[in-house]
Coordinates of C-alpha atoms in Angstrom, one line a residue:
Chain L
X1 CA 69.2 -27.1 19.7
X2 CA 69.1 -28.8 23.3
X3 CA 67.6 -25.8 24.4
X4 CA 64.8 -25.8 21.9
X5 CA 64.3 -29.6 22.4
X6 CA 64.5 -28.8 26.3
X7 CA 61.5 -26.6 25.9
X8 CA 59.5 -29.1 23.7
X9 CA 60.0 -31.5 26.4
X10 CA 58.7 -28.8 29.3
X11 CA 55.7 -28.7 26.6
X12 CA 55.4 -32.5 26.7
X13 CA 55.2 -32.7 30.1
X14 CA 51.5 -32.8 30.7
X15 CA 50.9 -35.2 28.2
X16 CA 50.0 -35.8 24.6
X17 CA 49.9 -32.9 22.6
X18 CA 46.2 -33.4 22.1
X19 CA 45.5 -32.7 25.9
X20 CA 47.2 -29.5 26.0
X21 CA 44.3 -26.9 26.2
X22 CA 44.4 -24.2 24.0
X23 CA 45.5 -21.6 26.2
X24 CA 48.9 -23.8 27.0
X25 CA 49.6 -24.5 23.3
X26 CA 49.5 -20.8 23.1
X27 CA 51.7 -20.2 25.8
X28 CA 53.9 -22.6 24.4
X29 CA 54.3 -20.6 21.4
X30 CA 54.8 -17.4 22.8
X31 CA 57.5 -18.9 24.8
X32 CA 58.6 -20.4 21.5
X33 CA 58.5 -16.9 19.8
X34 CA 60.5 -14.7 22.7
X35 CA 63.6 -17.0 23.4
X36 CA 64.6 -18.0 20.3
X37 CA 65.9 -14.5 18.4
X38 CA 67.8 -16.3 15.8
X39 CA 64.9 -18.0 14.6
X40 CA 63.0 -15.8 12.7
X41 CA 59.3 -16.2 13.8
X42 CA 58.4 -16.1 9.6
X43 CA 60.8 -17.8 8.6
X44 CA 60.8 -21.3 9.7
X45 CA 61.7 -23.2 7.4
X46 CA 61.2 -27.1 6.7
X47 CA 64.8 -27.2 6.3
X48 CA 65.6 -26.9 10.4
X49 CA 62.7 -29.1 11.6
X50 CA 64.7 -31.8 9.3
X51 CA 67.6 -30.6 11.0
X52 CA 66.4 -31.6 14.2
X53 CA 64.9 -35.0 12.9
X54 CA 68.2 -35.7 11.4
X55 CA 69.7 -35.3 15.0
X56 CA 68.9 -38.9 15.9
X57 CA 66.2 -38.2 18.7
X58 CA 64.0 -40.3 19.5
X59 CA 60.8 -40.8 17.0
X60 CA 58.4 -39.8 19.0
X61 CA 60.2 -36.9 20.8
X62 CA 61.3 -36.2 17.0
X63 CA 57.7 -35.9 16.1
X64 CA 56.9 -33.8 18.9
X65 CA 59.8 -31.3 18.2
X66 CA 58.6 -31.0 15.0
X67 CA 55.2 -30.3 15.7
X68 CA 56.5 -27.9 18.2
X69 CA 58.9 -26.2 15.4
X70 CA 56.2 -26.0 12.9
X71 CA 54.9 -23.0 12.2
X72 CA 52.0 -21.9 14.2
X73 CA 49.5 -22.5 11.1
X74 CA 50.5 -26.1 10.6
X75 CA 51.0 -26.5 14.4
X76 CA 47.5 -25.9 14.6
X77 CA 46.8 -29.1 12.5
X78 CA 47.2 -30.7 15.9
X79 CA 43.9 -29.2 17.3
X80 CA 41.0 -31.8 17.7
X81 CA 38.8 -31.8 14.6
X82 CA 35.9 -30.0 16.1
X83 CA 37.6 -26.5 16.1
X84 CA 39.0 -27.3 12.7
X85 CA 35.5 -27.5 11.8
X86 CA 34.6 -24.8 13.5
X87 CA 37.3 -22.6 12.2
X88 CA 36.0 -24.0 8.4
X89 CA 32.8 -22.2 8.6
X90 CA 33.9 -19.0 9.9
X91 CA 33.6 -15.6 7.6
X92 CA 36.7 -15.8 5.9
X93 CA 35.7 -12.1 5.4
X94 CA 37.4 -11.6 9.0
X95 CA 40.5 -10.6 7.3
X96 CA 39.2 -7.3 6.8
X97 CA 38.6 -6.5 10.5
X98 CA 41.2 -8.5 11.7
X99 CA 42.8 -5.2 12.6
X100 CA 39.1 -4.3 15.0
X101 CA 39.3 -7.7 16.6
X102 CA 42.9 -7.2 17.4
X103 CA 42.0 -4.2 18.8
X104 CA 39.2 -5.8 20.5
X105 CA 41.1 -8.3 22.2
X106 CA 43.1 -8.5 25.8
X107 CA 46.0 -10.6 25.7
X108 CA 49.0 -8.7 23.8
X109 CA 51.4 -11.7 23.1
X110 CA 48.1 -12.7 20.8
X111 CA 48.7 -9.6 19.2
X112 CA 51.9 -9.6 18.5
X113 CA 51.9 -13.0 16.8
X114 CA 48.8 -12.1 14.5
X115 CA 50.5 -9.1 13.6
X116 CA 53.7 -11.5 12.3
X117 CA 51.3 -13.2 10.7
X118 CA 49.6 -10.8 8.3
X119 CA 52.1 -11.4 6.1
X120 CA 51.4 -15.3 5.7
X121 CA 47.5 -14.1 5.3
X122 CA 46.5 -17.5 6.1
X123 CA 42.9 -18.3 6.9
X124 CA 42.8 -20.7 8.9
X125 CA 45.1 -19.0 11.6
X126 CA 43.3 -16.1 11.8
X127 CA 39.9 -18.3 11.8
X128 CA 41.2 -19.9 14.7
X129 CA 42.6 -16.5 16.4
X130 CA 38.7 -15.8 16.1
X131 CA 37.6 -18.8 17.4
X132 CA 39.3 -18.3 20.6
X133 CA 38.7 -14.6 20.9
X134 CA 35.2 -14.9 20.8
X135 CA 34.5 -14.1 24.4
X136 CA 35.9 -10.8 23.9
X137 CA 34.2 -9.6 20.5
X138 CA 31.7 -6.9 20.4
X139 CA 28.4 -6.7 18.5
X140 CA 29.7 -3.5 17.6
X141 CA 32.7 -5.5 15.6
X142 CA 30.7 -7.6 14.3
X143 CA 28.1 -5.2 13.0
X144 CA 31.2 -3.1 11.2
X145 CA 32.4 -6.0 9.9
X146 CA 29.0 -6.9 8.0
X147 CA 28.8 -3.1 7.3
X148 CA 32.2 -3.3 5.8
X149 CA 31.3 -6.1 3.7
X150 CA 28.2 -4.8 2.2
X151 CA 29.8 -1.7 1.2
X152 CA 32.4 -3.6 -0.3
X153 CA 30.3 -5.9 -2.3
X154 CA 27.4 -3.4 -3.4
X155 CA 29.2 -0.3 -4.5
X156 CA 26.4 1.0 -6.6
X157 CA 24.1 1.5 -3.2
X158 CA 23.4 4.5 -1.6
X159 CA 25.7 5.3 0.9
X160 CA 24.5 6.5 4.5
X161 CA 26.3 7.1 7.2
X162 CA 24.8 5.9 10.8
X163 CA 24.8 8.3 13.2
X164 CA 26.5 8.1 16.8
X165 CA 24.6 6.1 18.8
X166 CA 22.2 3.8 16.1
X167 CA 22.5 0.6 15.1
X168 CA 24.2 -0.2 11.7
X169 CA 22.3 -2.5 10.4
X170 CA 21.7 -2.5 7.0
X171 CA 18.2 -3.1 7.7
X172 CA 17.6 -0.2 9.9
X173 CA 19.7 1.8 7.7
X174 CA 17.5 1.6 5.0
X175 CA 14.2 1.9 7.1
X176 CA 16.0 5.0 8.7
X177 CA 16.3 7.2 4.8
X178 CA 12.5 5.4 3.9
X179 CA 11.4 6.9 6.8
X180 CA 12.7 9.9 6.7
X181 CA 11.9 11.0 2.6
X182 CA 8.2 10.4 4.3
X183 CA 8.5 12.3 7.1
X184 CA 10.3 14.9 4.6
X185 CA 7.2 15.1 2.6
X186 CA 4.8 15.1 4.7
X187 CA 6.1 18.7 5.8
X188 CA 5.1 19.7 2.2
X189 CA 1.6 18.1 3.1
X190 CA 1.4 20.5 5.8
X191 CA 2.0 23.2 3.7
X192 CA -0.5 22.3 1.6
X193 CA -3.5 21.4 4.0
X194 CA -4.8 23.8 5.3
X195 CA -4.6 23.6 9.3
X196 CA -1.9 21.3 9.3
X197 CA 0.4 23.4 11.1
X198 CA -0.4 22.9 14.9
X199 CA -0.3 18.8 14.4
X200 CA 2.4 17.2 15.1
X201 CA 2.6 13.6 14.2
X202 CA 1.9 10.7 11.6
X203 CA -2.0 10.1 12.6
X204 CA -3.1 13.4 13.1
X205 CA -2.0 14.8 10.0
X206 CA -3.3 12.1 7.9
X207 CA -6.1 12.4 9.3
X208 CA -6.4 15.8 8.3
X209 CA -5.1 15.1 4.5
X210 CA -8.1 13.1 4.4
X211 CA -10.7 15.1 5.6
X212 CA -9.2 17.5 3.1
X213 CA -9.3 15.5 0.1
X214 CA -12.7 14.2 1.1
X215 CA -14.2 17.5 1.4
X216 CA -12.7 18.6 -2.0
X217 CA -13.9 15.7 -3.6
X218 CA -17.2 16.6 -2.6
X219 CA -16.6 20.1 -3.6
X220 CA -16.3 19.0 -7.1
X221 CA -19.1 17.0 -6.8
X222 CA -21.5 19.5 -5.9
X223 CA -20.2 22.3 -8.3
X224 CA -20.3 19.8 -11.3
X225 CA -24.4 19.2 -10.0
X226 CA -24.4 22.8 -9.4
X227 CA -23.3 23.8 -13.4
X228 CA -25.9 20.8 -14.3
X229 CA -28.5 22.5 -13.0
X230 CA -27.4 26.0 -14.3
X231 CA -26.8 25.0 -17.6
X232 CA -29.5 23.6 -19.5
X233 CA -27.8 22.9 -22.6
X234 CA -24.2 22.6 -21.2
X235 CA -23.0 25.2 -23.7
X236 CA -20.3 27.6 -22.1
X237 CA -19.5 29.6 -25.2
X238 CA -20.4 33.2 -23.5
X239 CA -18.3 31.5 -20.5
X240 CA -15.2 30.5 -22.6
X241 CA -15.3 34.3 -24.1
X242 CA -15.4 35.7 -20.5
X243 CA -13.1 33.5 -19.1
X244 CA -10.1 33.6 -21.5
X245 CA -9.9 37.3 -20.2
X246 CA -10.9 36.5 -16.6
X247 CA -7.6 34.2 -16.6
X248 CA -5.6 36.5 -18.0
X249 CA -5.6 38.7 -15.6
X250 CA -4.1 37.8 -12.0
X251 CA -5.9 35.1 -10.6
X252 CA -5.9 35.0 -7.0
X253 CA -5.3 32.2 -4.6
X254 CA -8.3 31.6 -2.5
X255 CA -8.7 29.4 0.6
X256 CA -11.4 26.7 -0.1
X257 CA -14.2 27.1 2.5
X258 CA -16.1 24.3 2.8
X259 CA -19.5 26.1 3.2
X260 CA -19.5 26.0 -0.1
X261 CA -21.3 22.9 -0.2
X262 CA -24.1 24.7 1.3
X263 CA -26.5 25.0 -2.0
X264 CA -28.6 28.0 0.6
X265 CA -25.8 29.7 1.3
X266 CA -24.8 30.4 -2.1
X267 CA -28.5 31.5 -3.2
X268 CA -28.1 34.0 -0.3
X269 CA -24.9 35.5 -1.3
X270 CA -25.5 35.6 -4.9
X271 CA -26.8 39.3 -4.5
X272 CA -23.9 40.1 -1.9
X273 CA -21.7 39.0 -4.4
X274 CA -22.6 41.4 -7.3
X275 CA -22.9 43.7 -4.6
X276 CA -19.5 42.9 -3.5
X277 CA -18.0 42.2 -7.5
X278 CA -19.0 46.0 -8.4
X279 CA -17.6 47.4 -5.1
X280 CA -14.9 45.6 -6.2
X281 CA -14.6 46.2 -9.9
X282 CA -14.5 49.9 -8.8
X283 CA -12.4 49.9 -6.2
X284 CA -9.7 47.5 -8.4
X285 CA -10.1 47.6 -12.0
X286 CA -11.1 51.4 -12.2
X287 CA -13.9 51.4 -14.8
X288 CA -15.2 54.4 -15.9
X289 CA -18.9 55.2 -14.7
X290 CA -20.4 55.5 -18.5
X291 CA -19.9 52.0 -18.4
X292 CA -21.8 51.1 -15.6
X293 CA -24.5 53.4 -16.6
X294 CA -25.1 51.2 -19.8
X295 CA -25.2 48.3 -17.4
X296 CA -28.1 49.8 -15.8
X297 CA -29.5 51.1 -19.3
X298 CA -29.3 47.3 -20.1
X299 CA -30.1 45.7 -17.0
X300 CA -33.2 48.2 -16.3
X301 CA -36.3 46.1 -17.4
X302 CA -35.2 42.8 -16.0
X303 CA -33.4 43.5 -13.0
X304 CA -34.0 47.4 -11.7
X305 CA -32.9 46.6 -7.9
X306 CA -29.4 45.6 -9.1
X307 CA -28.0 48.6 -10.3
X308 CA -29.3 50.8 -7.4
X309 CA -27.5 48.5 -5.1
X310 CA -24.6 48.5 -7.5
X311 CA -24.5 52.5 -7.3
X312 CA -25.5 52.7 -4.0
X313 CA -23.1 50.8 -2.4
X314 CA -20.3 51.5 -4.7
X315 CA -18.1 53.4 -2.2
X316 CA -18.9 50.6 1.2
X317 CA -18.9 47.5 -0.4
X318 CA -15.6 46.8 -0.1
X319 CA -16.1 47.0 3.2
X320 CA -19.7 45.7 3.5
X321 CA -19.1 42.2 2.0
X322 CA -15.7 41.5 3.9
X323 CA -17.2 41.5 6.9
X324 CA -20.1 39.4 6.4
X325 CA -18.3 37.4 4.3
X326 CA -15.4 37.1 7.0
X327 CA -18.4 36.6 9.7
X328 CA -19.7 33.6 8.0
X329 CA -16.5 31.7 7.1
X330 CA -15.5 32.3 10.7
X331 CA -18.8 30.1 11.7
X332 CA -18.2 27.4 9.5
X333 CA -14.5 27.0 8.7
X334 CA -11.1 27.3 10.6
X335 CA -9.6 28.3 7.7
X336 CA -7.1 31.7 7.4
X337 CA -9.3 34.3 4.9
X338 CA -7.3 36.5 3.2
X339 CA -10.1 38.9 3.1
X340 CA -8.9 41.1 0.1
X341 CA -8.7 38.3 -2.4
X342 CA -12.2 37.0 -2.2
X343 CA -13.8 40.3 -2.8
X344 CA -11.5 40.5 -5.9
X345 CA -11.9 36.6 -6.8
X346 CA -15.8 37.0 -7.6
X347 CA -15.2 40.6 -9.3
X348 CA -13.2 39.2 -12.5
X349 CA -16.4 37.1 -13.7
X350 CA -18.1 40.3 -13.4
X351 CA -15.9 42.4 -15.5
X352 CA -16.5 39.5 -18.3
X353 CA -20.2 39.9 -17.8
X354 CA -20.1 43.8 -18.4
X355 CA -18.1 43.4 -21.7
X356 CA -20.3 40.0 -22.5
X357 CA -23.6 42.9 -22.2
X358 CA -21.8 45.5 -23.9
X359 CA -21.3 43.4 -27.1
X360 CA -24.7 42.2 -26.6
X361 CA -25.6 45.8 -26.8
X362 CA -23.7 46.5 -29.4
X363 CA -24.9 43.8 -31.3
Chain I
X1 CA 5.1 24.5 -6.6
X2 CA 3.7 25.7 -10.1
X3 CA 1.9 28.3 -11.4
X4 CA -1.6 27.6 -10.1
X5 CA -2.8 29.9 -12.1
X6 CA -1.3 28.5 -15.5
X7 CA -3.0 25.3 -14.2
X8 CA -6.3 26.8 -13.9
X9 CA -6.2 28.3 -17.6
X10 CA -5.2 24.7 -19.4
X11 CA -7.5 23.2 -17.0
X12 CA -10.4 25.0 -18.4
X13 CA -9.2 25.3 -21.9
X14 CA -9.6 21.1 -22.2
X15 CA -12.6 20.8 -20.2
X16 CA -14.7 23.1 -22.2
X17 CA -13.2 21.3 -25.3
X18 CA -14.3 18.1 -23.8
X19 CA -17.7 19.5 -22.5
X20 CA -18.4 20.4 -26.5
X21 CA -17.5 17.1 -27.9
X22 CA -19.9 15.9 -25.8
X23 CA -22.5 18.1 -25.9
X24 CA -21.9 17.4 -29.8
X25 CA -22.6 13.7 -29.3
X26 CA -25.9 13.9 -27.1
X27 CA -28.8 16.2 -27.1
X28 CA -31.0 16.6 -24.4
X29 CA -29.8 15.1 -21.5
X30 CA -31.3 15.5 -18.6
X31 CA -29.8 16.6 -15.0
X32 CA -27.9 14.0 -14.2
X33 CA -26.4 13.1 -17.3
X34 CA -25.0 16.4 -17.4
X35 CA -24.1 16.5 -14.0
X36 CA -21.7 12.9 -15.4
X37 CA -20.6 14.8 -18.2
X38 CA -19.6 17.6 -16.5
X39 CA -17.6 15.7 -14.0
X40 CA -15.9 13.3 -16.3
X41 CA -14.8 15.6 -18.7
X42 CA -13.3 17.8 -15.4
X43 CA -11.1 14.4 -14.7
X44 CA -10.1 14.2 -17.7
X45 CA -9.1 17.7 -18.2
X46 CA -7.6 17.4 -14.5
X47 CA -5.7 14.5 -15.2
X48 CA -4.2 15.3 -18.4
X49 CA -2.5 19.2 -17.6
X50 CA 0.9 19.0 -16.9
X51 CA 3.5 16.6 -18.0
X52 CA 3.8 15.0 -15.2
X53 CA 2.8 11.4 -15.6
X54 CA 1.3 10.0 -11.5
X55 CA -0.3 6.8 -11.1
X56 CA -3.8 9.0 -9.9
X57 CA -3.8 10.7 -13.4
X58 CA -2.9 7.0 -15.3
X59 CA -5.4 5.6 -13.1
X60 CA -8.2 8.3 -13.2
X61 CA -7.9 7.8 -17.5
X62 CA -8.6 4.4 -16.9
X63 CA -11.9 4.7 -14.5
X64 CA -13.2 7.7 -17.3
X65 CA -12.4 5.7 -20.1
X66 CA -14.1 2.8 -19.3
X67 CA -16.9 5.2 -18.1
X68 CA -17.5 7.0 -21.3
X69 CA -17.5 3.7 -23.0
X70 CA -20.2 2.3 -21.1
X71 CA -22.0 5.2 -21.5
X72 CA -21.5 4.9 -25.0
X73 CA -22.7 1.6 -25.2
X74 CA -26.0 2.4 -23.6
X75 CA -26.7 5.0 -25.9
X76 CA -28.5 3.5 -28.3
X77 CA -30.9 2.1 -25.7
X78 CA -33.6 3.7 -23.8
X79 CA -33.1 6.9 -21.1
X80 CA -34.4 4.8 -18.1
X81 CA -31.8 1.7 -18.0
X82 CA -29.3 3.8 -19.2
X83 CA -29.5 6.7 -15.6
X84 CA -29.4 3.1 -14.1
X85 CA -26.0 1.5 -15.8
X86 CA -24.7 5.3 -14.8
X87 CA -25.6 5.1 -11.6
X88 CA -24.5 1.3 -11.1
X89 CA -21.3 2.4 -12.8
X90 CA -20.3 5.0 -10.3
X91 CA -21.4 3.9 -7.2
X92 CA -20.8 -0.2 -7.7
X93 CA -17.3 0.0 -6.4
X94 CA -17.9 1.4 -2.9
X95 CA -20.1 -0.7 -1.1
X96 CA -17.9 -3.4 -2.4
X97 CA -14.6 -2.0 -1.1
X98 CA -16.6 -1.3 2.6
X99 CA -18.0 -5.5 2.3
X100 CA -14.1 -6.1 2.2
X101 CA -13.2 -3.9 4.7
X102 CA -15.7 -5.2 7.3
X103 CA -14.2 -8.9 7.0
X104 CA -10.5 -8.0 7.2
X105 CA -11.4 -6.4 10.3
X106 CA -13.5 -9.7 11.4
X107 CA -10.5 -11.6 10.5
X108 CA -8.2 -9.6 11.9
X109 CA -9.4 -9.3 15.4
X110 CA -10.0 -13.7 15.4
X111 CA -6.4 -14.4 14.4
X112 CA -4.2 -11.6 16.1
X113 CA -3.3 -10.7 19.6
X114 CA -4.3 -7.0 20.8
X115 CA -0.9 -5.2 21.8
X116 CA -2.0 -2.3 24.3
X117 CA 1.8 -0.1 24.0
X118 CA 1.3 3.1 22.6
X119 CA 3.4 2.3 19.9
X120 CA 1.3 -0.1 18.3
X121 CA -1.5 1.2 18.9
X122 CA -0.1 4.3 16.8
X123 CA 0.9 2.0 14.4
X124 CA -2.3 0.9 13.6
X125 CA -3.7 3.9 13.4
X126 CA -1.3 5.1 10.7
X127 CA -1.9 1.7 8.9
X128 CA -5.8 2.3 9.1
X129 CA -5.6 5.9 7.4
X130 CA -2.9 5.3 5.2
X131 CA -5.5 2.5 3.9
X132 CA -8.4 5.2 4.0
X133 CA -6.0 7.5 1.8
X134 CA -5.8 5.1 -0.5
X135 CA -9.1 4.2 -1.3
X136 CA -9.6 8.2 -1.5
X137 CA -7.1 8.1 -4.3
X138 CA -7.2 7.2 -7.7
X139 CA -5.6 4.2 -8.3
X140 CA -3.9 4.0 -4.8
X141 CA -3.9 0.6 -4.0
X142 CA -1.0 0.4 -6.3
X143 CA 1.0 2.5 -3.9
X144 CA 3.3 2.3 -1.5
X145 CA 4.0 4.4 1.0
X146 CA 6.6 7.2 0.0
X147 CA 4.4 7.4 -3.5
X148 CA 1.2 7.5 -2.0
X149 CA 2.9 10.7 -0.1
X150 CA 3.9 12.4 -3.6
X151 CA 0.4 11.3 -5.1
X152 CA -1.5 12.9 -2.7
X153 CA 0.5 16.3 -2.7
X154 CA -0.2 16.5 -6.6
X155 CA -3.7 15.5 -6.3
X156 CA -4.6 17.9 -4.0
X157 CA -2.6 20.9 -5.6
X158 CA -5.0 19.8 -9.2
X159 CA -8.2 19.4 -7.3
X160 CA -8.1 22.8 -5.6
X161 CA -7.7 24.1 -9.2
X162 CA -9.9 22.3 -10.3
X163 CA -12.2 23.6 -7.2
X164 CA -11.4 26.7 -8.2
X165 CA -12.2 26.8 -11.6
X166 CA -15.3 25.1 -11.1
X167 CA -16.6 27.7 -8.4
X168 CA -15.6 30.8 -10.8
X169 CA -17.7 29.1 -13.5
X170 CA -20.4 28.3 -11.4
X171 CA -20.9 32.1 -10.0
X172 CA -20.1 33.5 -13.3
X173 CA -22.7 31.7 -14.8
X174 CA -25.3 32.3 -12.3
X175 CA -24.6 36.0 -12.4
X176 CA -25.2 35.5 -16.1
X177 CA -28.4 33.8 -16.1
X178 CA -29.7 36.8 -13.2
X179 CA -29.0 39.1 -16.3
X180 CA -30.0 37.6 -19.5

């Protein structure tokens, strides 16, 4: 008991307990904590502090031993009002990463108390425990902290994981997966546009996805003039007949040159193209020459320079077409030609066209 | 990716059912009427295949909609005012949207500071072509980013079928008319 009040004493020597600094007052306590075994460092009860009052000391060295006895949280009651304040509006969500901090921090003896303390799981201790640790906390502690506490409170959010070396914010977390399911689709883009595959980067490709859509859009534009003008009436019945078994059959993928828009062009190639549809038809869908031969029979009074081409050229014009056709896309378009599937592309109209004549005919 | 060629098939199917009705509703229209009706009826078709349900097919109904109704409306009244209201209709939006344009940029070069690092100057070039891209787009000012991303993938998978389609028809029907 002298002992204990001998210690208070060494405690009171510098003053009034108000005027001890922190860093004494935590001295003081660890000093408190190491000698005394019997005392359990929980388990200070009010019952020995009245113990000690009941010893007849003085009042006012009474009052100190009992401050002094206290246990640390009360003893803390002592500390100006500023860091009580100060302690007030801390995160009480520290508790959670009490265990980082402690990590965080230098001075064991600190340690060892908070780690008595857990059990009490009083605030305001560990508020203050902060409060003087805060020269040695991290960002990085900090930042967990938050992170904890967001995952905590919003369990129905997606979950990510930051990666070594990037900043946890929960900002940044989020921009990070926005811009990423971009980035993730934009490699379908690329797939899609045609020349897409060389560019790397934001700009350049959307550049590109808009030329592209532009020049399709315009596409449209002209065929739909194009049909206006071909059509008088607008009536594609023939058409619909021709084209129900045009679809059926395999439909190629084409690469959309944009010479297309070119109304010249087309005139010129209109021949090349039957040209190039028989050559086809022959060389793909196998019709049998009687066939043809009613074509001509048919197409004899209007048209006699087509079907001399068309027999002519029936054996070449796979060949012909491909590389004129190949010639002039190469001028005006950087696009791969798969050169097999346009000469087939322009041949199924045709084959609707020879059964649209023979019913004609056989009508 | 889907079929393209399934696409192509219900593609024509409704926009030669649409090109009847309205054949059935008007005679004698002239070029550019047709030209209109062939290209409306195209969105339409275009925007209604597939159940997918995009803010550029929601928003291309819209624009035909109101477009057929105007038309509609005019109908009754003489050819001449009515090729105008047509032509007023399709065209009255652009030169609106570039008046705009022209004074955000005014604004825009009083009020803010000119960064030279690369990094914003990259950023403003995305920012000026993802605003491009979304006047290119039906209905994109509605869009954010990510969407306007998925949008345009769609948009340009159905207008190449609908490019397609378009171009089979057109050759198919001028090798018809060199035969009668």
């Amino acid at each position: 008991m002298l002992h204990c009040l001998n210690t208070s004493s060494n405690l009171v020597g510098g003053g009034n307990i108000s005027d001890m600094t922190v860093l004494e007052r935590q001295r003081a306590r660890i000093k408190f904590q190491n000698e005394p075994q019997q005392f359990s460092g929980n388990g200070f009860s009010s019952s020995h502090q009245q113990q000690f009052m009941m010893l007849g000391c003085d009042s006012a060295l009474g009052e100190i031993v009992t401050n002094s006895m206290k246990p640390d949280p009360d003893y803390e009651n002592g500390f100006d009002e500023e860091t009580v304040k100060k302690r007030k509006t801390d995160n009480k969500v520290d508790l959670n990463s009490k265990d980082k901090r402690i990590k965080v921090c230098v001075e064991e003896g600190e340690s060892k108390i908070i780690e008595q303390r857990k059990g009490q799981k009083n605030t305001k201790f560990n508020n203050g425990n902060k409060n003087k640790r805060e020269n040695c906390e991290d960002s990085n502690s900090k930042e967990n902290s938050k992170g904890s506490e967001i995952q905590n409170q919003k369990p129905d959010y997606i979950h990510v994981r930051a990666r070594r070396g990037q900043a946890t914010d929960s900002h940044s977390l989020a921009e990070r997966v926005r811009r990423e399911k971009i980035s993730e689709r934009m490699k379908y883009l690329q797939d899609l546009v045609p020349g897409c595959n060389k560019i790397a980067g934001k700009a350049g490709m959307l550049d590109e996805i808009i030329n592209y859509v532009q020049s399709l859009q315009r596409q449209v534009e002209f065929l739909s003039m194009k049909l206006a003008a071909v059509n008088p009436r607008l009536d594609f019945n023939i058409d619909e007949l021709f084209a129900k078994e045009v679809f059926t059959q395999n439909f190629p993928t084409t690469g959309i040159p944009s010479e297309m828009t070119n109304p010249a062009y087309l005139q010129f190639n209109s021949a090349q193209q039957l040209v190039s549809c028989c050559g086809g038809l022959i060389n793909n869908m196998g019709i049998i020459p009687p066939e043809i031969g009613l074509c001509r029979n048919i197409n004899a009074p209007t048209s006699a320079s087509l079907p001399e081409i068309f027999l002519d050229s029936s054996v070449f014009t796979h060949i012909l077409p491909s590389s004129t056709w190949e010639g002039n896309f190469q001028n005006l378009h950087n696009v791969d030609f798969d050169q097999a599937r346009s000469i087939s592309f322009p041949s199924q109209p045709f084959t609707g066209m020879v059964e649209a004549s023979n019913m004609k005919m056989e009508m | 990716m889907r079929n393209l060629s399934s696409l192509k098939k219900e593609f024509l199917r409704k926009w030669i059912k649409g090109l009847r009705k309205y054949n059935s509703q008007k005679k004698n229209m002239n070029l550019l009427e047709r030209k209109k009706a062939i290209k409306l009826s195209a969105d339409l078709a275009m925007a209604s295949t597939k159940d997918k349900t995009t803010l550029w097919r929601k928003a291309l109904f819209a624009n035909t909609s109101t477009k057929i109704d105007d038309e509609q409306d005019m109908s009754t009244t003489s050819s001449t005012p009515q090729k105008k209201v047509i032509r007023k209709n399709s065209t009255n939006s652009y030169p609106l949207r570039k008046r705009i344009t022209g004074r955000r940029k005014i604004l825009r070069r009083n009020h803010t500071k000119e960064r030279v690092e690369a990094s914003f100057i990259a950023m403003r070039l995305v920012k000026k072509r993802t605003r491009k891209l979304k006047s290119l787009l039906p209905g994109g000012k509605f869009m954010d980013d990510s969407c306007l991303v998925d949008e345009t993938l769609d948009y340009i998978e159905s207008l190449k079928a609908q490019v397609e389609v378009m171009r089979c028809l057109v050759t198919s029907s001028e090798l018809f008319i060199n035969q009668p």
